[in-house]
Coordinates of C-alpha atoms in Angstrom, one line a residue:
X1 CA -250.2 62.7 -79.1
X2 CA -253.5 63.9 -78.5
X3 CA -255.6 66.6 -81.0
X4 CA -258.6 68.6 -80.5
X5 CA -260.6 71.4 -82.0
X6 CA -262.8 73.8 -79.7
X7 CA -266.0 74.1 -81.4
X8 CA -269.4 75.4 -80.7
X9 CA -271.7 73.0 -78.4
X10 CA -269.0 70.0 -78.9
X11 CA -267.6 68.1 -76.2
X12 CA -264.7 70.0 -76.2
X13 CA -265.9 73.6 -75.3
X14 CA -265.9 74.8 -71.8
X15 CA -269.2 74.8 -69.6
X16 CA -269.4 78.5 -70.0
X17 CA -270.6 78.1 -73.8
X18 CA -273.8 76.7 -72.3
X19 CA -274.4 81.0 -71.5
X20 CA -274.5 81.5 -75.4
X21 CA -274.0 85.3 -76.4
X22 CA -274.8 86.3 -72.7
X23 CA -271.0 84.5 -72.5
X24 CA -269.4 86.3 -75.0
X25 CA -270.4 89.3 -72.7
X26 CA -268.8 88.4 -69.9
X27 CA -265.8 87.5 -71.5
X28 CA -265.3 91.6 -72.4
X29 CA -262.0 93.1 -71.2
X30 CA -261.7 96.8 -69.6
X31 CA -261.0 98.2 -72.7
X32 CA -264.1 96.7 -74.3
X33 CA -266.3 97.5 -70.4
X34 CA -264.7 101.1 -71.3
X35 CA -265.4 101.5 -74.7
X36 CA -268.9 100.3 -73.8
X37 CA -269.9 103.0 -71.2
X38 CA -268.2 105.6 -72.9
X39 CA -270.6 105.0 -75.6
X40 CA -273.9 104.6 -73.3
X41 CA -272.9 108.1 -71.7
X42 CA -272.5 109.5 -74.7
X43 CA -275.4 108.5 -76.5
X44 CA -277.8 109.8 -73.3
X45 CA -275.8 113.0 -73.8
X46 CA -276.4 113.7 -77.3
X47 CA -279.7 112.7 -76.5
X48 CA -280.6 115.2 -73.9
X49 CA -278.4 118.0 -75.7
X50 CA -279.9 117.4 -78.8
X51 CA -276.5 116.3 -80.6
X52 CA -277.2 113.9 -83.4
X53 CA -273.3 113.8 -84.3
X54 CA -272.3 112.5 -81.1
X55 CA -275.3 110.0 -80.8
X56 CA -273.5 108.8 -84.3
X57 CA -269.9 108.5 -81.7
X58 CA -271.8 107.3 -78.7
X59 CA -273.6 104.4 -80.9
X60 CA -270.4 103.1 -82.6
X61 CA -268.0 103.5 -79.4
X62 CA -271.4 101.0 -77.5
X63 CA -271.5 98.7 -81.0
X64 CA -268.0 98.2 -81.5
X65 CA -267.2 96.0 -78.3
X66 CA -270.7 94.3 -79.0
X67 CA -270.0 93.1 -82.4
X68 CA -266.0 92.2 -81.0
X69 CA -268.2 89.7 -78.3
X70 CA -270.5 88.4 -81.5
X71 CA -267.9 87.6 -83.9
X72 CA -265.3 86.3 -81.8
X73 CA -267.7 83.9 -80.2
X74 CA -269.6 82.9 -83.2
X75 CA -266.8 82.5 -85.4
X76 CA -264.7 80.6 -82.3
X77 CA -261.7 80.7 -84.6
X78 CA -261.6 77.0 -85.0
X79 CA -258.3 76.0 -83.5
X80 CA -256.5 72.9 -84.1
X81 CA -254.4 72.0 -80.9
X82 CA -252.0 69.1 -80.6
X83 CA -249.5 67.9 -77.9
X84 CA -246.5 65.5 -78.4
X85 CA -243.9 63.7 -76.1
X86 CA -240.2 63.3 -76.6
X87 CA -240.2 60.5 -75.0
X88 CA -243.6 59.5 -73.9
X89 CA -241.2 57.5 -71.1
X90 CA -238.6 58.9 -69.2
X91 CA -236.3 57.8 -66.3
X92 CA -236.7 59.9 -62.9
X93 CA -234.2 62.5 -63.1
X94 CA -234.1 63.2 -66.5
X95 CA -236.2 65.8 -68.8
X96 CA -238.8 65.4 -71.3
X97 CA -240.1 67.4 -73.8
X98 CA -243.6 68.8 -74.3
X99 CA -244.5 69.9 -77.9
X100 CA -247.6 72.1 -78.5
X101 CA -248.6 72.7 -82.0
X102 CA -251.7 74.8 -83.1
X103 CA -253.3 74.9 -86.5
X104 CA -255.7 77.2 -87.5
X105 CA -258.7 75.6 -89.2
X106 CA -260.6 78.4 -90.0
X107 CA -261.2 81.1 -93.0
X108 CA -260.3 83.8 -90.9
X109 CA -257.3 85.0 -88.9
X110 CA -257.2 85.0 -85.2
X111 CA -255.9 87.2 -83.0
X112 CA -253.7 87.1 -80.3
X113 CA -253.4 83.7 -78.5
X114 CA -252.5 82.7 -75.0
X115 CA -252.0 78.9 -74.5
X116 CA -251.4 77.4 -70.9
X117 CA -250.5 73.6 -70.3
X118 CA -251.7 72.0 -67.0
X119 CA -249.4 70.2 -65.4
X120 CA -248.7 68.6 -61.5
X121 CA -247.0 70.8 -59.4
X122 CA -244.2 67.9 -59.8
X123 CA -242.9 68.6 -62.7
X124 CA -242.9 72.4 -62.3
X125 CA -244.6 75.6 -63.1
X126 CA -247.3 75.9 -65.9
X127 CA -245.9 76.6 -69.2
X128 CA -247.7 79.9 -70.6
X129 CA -247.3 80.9 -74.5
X130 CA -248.6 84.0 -76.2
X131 CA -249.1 83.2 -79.8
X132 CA -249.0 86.8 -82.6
X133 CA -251.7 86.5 -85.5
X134 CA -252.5 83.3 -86.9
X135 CA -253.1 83.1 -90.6
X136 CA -255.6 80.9 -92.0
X137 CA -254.1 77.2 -92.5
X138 CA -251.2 78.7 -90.6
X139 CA -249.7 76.8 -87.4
X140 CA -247.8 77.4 -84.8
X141 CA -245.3 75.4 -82.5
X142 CA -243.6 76.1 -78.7
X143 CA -242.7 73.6 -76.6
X144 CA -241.6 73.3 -73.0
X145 CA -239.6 70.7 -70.6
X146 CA -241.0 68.8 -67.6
X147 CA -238.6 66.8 -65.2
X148 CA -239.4 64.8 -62.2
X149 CA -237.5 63.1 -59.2
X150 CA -240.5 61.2 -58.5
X151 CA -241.6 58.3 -60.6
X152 CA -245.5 57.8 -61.4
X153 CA -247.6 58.7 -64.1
X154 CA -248.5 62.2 -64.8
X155 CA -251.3 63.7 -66.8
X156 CA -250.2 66.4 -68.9
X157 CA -254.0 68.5 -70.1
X158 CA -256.3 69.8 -70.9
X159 CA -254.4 72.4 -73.0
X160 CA -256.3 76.2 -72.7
X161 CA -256.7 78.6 -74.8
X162 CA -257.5 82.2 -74.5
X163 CA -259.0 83.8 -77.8
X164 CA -258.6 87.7 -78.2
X165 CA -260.1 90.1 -80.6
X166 CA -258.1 92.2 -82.7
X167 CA -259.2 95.3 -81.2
X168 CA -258.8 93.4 -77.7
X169 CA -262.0 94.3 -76.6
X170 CA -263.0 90.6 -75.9
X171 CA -260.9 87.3 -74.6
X172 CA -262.8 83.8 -74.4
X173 CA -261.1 80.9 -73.2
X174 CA -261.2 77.4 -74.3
X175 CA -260.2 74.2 -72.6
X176 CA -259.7 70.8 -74.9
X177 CA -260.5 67.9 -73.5
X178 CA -257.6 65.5 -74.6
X179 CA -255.1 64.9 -72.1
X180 CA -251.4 62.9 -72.1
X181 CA -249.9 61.2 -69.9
X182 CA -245.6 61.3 -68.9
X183 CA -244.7 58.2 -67.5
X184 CA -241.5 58.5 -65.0
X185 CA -239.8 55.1 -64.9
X186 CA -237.1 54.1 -62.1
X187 CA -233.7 55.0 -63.1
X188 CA -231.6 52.1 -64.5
X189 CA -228.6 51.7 -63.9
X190 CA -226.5 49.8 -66.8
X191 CA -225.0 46.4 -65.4
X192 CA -221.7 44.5 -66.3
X193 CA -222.4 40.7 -68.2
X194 CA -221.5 38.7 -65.2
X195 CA -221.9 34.9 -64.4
X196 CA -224.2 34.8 -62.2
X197 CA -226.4 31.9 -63.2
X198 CA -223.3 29.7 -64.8
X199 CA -224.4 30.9 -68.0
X200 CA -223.2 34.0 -70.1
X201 CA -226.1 34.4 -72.5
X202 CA -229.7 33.4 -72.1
X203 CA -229.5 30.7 -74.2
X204 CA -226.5 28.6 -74.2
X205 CA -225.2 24.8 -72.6
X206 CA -227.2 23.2 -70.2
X207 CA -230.3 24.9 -71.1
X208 CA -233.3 22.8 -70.4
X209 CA -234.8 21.5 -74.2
X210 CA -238.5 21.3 -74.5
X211 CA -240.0 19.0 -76.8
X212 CA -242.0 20.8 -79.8
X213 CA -243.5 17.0 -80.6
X214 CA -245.4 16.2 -77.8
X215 CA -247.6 14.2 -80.3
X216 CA -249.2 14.0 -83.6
X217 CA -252.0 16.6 -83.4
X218 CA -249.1 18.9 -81.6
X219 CA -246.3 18.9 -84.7
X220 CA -244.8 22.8 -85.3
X221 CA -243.4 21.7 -89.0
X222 CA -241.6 24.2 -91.2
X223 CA -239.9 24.0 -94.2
X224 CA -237.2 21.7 -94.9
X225 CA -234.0 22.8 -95.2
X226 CA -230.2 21.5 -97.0
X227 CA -229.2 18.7 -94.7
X228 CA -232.3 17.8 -93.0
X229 CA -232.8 14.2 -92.1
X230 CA -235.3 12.7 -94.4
X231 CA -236.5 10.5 -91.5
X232 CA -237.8 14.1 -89.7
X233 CA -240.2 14.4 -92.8
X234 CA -244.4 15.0 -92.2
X235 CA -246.5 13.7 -95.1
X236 CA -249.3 14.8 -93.6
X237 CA -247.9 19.2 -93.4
X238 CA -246.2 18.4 -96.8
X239 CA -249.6 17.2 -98.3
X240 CA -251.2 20.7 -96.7
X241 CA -248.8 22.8 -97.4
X242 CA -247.3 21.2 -100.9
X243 CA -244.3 21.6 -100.1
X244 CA -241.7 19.2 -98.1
X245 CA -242.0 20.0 -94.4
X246 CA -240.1 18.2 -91.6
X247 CA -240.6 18.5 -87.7
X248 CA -239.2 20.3 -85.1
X249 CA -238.1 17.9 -82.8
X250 CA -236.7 20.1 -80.2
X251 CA -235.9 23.7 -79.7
X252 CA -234.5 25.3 -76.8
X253 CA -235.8 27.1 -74.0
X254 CA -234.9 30.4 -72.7
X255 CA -233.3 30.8 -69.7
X256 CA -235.3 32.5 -66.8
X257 CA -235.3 35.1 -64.6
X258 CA -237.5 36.1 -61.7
X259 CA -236.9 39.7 -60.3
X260 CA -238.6 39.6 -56.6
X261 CA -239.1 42.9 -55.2
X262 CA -240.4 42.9 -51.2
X263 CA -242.5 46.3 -51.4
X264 CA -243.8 45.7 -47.7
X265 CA -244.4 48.9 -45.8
X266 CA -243.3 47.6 -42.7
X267 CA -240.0 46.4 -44.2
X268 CA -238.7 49.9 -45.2
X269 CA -238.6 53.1 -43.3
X270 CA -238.1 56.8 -44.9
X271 CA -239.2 58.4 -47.8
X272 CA -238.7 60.4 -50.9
X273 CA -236.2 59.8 -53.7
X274 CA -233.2 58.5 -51.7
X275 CA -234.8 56.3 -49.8
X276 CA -234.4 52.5 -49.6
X277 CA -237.5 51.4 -51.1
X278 CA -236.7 53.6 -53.8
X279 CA -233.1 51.8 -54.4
X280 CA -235.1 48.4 -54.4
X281 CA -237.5 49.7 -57.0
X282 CA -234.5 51.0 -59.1
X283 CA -232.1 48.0 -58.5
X284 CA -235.3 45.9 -59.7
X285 CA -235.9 47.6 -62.8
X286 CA -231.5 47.9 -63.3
X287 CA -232.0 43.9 -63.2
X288 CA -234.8 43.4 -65.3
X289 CA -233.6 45.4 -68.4
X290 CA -230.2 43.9 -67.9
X291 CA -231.2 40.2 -68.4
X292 CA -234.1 41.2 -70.8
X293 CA -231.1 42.2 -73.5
X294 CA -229.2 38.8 -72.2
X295 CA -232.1 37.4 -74.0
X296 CA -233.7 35.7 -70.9
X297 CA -237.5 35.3 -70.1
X298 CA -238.0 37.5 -67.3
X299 CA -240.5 38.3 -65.3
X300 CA -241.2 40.7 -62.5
X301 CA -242.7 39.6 -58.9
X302 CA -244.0 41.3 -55.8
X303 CA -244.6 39.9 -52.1
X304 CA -248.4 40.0 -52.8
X305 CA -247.6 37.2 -55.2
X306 CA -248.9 39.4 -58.1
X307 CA -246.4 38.4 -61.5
X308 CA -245.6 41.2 -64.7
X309 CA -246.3 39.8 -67.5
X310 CA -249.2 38.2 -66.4
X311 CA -249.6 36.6 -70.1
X312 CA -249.4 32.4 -69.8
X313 CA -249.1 29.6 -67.3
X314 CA -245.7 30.4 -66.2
X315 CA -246.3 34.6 -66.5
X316 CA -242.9 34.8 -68.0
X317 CA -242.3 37.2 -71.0
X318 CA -241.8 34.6 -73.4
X319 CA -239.9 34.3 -76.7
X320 CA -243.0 35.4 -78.4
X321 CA -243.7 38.6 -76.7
X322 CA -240.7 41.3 -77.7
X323 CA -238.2 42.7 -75.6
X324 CA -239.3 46.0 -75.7
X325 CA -242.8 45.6 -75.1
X326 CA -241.7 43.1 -72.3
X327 CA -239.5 46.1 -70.6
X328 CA -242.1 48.7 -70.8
X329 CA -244.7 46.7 -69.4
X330 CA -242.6 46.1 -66.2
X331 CA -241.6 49.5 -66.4
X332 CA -244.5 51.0 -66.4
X333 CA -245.5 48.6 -63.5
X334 CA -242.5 49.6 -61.1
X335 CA -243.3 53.4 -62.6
X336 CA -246.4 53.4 -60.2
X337 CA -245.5 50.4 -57.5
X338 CA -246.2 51.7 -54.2
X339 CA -245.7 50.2 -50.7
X340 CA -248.1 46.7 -49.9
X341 CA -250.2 45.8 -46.8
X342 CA -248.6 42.3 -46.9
X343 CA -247.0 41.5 -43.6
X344 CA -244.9 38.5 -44.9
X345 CA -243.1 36.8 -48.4
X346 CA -245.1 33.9 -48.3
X347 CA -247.7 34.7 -51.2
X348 CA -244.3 35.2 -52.8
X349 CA -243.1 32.2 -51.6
X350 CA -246.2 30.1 -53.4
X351 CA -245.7 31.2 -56.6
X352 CA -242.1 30.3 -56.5
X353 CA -242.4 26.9 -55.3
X354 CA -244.6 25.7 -58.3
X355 CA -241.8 24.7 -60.7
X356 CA -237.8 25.8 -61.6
X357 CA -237.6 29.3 -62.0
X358 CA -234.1 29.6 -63.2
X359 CA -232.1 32.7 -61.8
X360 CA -233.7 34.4 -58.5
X361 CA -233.0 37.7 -58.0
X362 CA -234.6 39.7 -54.8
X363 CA -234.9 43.1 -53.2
X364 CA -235.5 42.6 -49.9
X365 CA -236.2 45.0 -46.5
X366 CA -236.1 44.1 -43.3
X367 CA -236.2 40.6 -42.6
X368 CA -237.3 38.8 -39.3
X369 CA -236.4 35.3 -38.1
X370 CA -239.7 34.2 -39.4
X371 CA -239.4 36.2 -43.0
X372 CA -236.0 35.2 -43.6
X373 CA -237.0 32.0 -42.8
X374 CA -239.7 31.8 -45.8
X375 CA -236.4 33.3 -47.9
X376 CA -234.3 30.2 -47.4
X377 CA -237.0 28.0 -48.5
X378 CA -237.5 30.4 -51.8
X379 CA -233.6 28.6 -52.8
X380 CA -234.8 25.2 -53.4
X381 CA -236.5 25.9 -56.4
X382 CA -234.5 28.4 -58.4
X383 CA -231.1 27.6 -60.2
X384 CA -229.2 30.4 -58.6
X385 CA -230.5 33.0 -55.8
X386 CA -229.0 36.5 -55.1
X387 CA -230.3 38.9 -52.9
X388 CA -229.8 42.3 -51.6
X389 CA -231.2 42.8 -48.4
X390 CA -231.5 46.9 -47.0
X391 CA -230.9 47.9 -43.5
X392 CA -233.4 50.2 -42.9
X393 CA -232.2 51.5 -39.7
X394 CA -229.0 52.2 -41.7
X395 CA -230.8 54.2 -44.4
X396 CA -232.7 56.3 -42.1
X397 CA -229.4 57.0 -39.8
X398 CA -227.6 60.6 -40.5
X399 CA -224.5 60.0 -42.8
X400 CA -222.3 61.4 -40.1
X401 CA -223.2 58.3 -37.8
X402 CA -220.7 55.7 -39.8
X403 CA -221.7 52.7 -37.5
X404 CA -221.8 49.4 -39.3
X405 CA -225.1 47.3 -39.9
X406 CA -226.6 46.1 -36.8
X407 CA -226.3 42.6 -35.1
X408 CA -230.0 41.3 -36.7
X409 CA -229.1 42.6 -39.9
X410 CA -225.4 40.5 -40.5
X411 CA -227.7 37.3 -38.5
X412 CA -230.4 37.3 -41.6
X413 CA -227.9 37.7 -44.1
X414 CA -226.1 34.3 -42.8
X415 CA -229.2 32.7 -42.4
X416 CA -229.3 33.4 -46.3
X417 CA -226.2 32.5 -46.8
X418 CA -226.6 28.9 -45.6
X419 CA -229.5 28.5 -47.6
X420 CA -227.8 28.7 -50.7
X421 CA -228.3 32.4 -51.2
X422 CA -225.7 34.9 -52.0
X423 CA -226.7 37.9 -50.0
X424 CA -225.4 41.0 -49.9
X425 CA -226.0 43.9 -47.5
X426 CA -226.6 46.8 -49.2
X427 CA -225.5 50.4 -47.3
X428 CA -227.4 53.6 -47.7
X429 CA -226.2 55.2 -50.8
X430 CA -224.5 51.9 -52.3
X431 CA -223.9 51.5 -56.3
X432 CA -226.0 48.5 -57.5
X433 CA -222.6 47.9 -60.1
X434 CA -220.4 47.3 -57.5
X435 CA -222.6 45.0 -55.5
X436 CA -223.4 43.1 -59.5
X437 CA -219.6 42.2 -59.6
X438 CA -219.3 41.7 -55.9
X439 CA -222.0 39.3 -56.0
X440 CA -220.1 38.1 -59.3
X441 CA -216.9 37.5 -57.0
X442 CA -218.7 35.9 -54.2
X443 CA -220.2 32.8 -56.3
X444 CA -217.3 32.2 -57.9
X445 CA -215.4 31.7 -54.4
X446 CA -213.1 35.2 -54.3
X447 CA -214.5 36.8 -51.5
X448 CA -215.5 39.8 -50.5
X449 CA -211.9 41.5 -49.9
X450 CA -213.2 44.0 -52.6
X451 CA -216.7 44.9 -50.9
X452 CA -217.6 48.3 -50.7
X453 CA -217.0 49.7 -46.8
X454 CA -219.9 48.9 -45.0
X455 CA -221.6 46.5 -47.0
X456 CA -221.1 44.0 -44.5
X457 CA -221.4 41.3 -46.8
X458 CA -218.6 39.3 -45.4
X459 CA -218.0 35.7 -47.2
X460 CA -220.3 33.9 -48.7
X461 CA -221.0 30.4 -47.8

């Protein structure tokens, strides 16, 4: 939400108050210019014709517009404006709503009002309100609707205002200097629970445990508990604390999840919001809210070797940073992701190898010998890899043109395969679910009899 008041000489007045009165002048519509020269013509005409009752008409028709200029710019009609997002976050695609809300902060009424919103051409025309008398201490509220294909962020401001006399022999305009901005995420697409890492929840069976007593000066203690071995008890916390603490000899540790997305410009052709990039940026936010509310540690990596969250050693968004926080951060990353200058995966490649990364899950473009090449090694260190791989060519080709994937495409994908990877082709237009519980079928040995037509996943290895 953002506020502001246009006042006299404050930050938030437009450069043409600089002009003082000689402002307010300018700012005088044609009934006011009228009203004005009627008045001089008359005056010089009661003048010459000796007519002191129409000097008295000529004098107030001249005064009138004058004084409309004066007060209007000295009084300013202190406005109150506001703006307000429902939500402040929005998937491409879908609408959000803008919510203006003027207060009138003055002693006196104003008169009529014309607000006008700036927005980007991309999320359509700018709104315009006209607003009848406002009451002093009274408010008013409009709104409007925004909606975008694109994702990015978009500044929504300054807000203007166009002040009017109650004669309307004057209009001033005021801009405030506060600004929002509408963030437009990658649409998500909901995902079915499937097995994909041999575990059904992020914590669960065979999770690695971490040790919480890696020595004395490192105990976590808390407080002791019905049925807690008395042998677990630390003097040295219960003499601190004064009450009876015990350690915590071992706790478990979240499962993990990396999300690689491959944002290389020469790796995807085409453009616009059915493009393959775009898919890969919306497949890689799908998978990153799905295992997020599995309650894994996730994080989000690029082929420029760049990790989100950045926060600790590993840059995984621990158990101490909250889902939601976790999601918009990423979010707001893959809101404004763009294509890279990187020419290969292996900066990628380097942050993987450095320890277990749990479940690997990529978005890849084209791939050559030598880039697929860097992908098999990526398998060694994670506990499961799936990848979906876009054929370019394919995504650029007409519709009408039904020819399957082509020979170098189905040869990276087996080079995958062997690796360890399950890879799956993904055709232009192709639902992310449907390639979630392929992927689901191909680990677990079924096949791909069910594939979507196309896909040219084939078996996996």
């Amino acid at each position: 939400m953002s506020t502001g008041v246009p006042s006299a000489g404050g930050p938030e007045a437009d450069r043409g108050d600089q002009g003082g009165i000689r402002t307010a002048l300018t700012g005088l519509t044609t009934r006011g210019r009228s009203f004005f020269a009627a008045g001089i013509a008359a005056a010089v005409c009661a003048y010459v014709l000796g007519q002191s009752d129409l000097l008295r008409v000529g004098l107030l028709l001249a005064v009138l517009p004058l004084v409309c200029a004066t007060v209007l710019y000295r009084t300013r009609y202190r406005v109150a404006g506001s703006r307000r997002l429902s939500p402040a976050r929005v998937p491409a695609g879908s609408e959000a709503r803008v919510h203006l809300r003027m207060d009138n902060v003055s002693r006196l009424p104003t008169g009529l009002l014309m607000l006008q919103d700036r927005v980007p051409y991309v999320l359509g025309p700018r709104p315009r309100f006209v607003l009848d008398r406002v009451e002093p201490g009274g408010r008013r509220e409009v709104s409007y609707r925004v909606r975008s294909d694109l994702r990015g962020r978009y500044p929504l401001g300054p807000l203007q205002l166009r002040l009017t006399d109650p004669f309307g022999m004057c209009e001033l305009t005021r801009s405030f200097s506060t600004y929002d901005t509408l963030t437009v995420i990658p649409r998500v697409e909901p995902l079915p629970p499937v097995r994909l890492s041999g575990e059904a929840k992020g914590y669960g069976e065979g999770r690695q445990r971490s040790l919480a007593l890696a020595g004395e000066d490192d105990v976590i203690p808390r407080g002791y508990r019905y049925g807690d071995d008395l042998r677990r008890v630390h003097w040295r916390s219960t003499a601190r604390y004064g009450e009876l603490m015990v350690r915590r000899e071992e706790q478990p540790q979240r499962a993990r999840c990396t999300v690689l997305l491959d944002t290389r410009g020469l790796a995807f052709a085409g453009a616009g919001p059915d493009s393959a990039f775009e898919w890969a940026v919306s497949g890689a936010a799908s998978v990153l809210v799905h295992m997020l509310e599995r309650g894994f540690s996730v994080r989000l990596l690029t082929d420029t070797g760049n990790s989100v969250p950045g926060e600790g050693a590993d840059g995984f968004a621990g158990a101490s940073q909250g889902t939601a926080d976790a999601a918009g951060l990423m979010m707001d990353t893959l809101a404004v992701i763009d294509h890279s200058d990187e020419t290969g995966l292996s900066r990628a490649y380097e942050v993987l190898r450095r320890g277990n990364e749990g479940l690997l899950v990529a978005f890849f473009g084209d791939l050559d010998e030598e880039q697929a090449t860097v992908v098999a090694k990526m398998r060694q260190r994670s506990g499961g890899a799936l990848a979906f791989v876009l054929d370019s060519e394919g995504w650029v080709r007409e519709p009408a043109d039904v020819s399957g994937p082509s020979d170098e495409h189905g040869e990276r994908l087996r080079m995958l395969r062997e690796a360890g990877w399950t890879a799956l082709g993904v055709p232009r237009g192709a639902s992310l679910e449907e390639l979630w519980r392929l992927a689901d079928r191909e680990r677990t040995g079924v096949g791909a009899a069910g594939s979507p037509a196309g896909s040219g996943t084939g078996e996996a290895s």
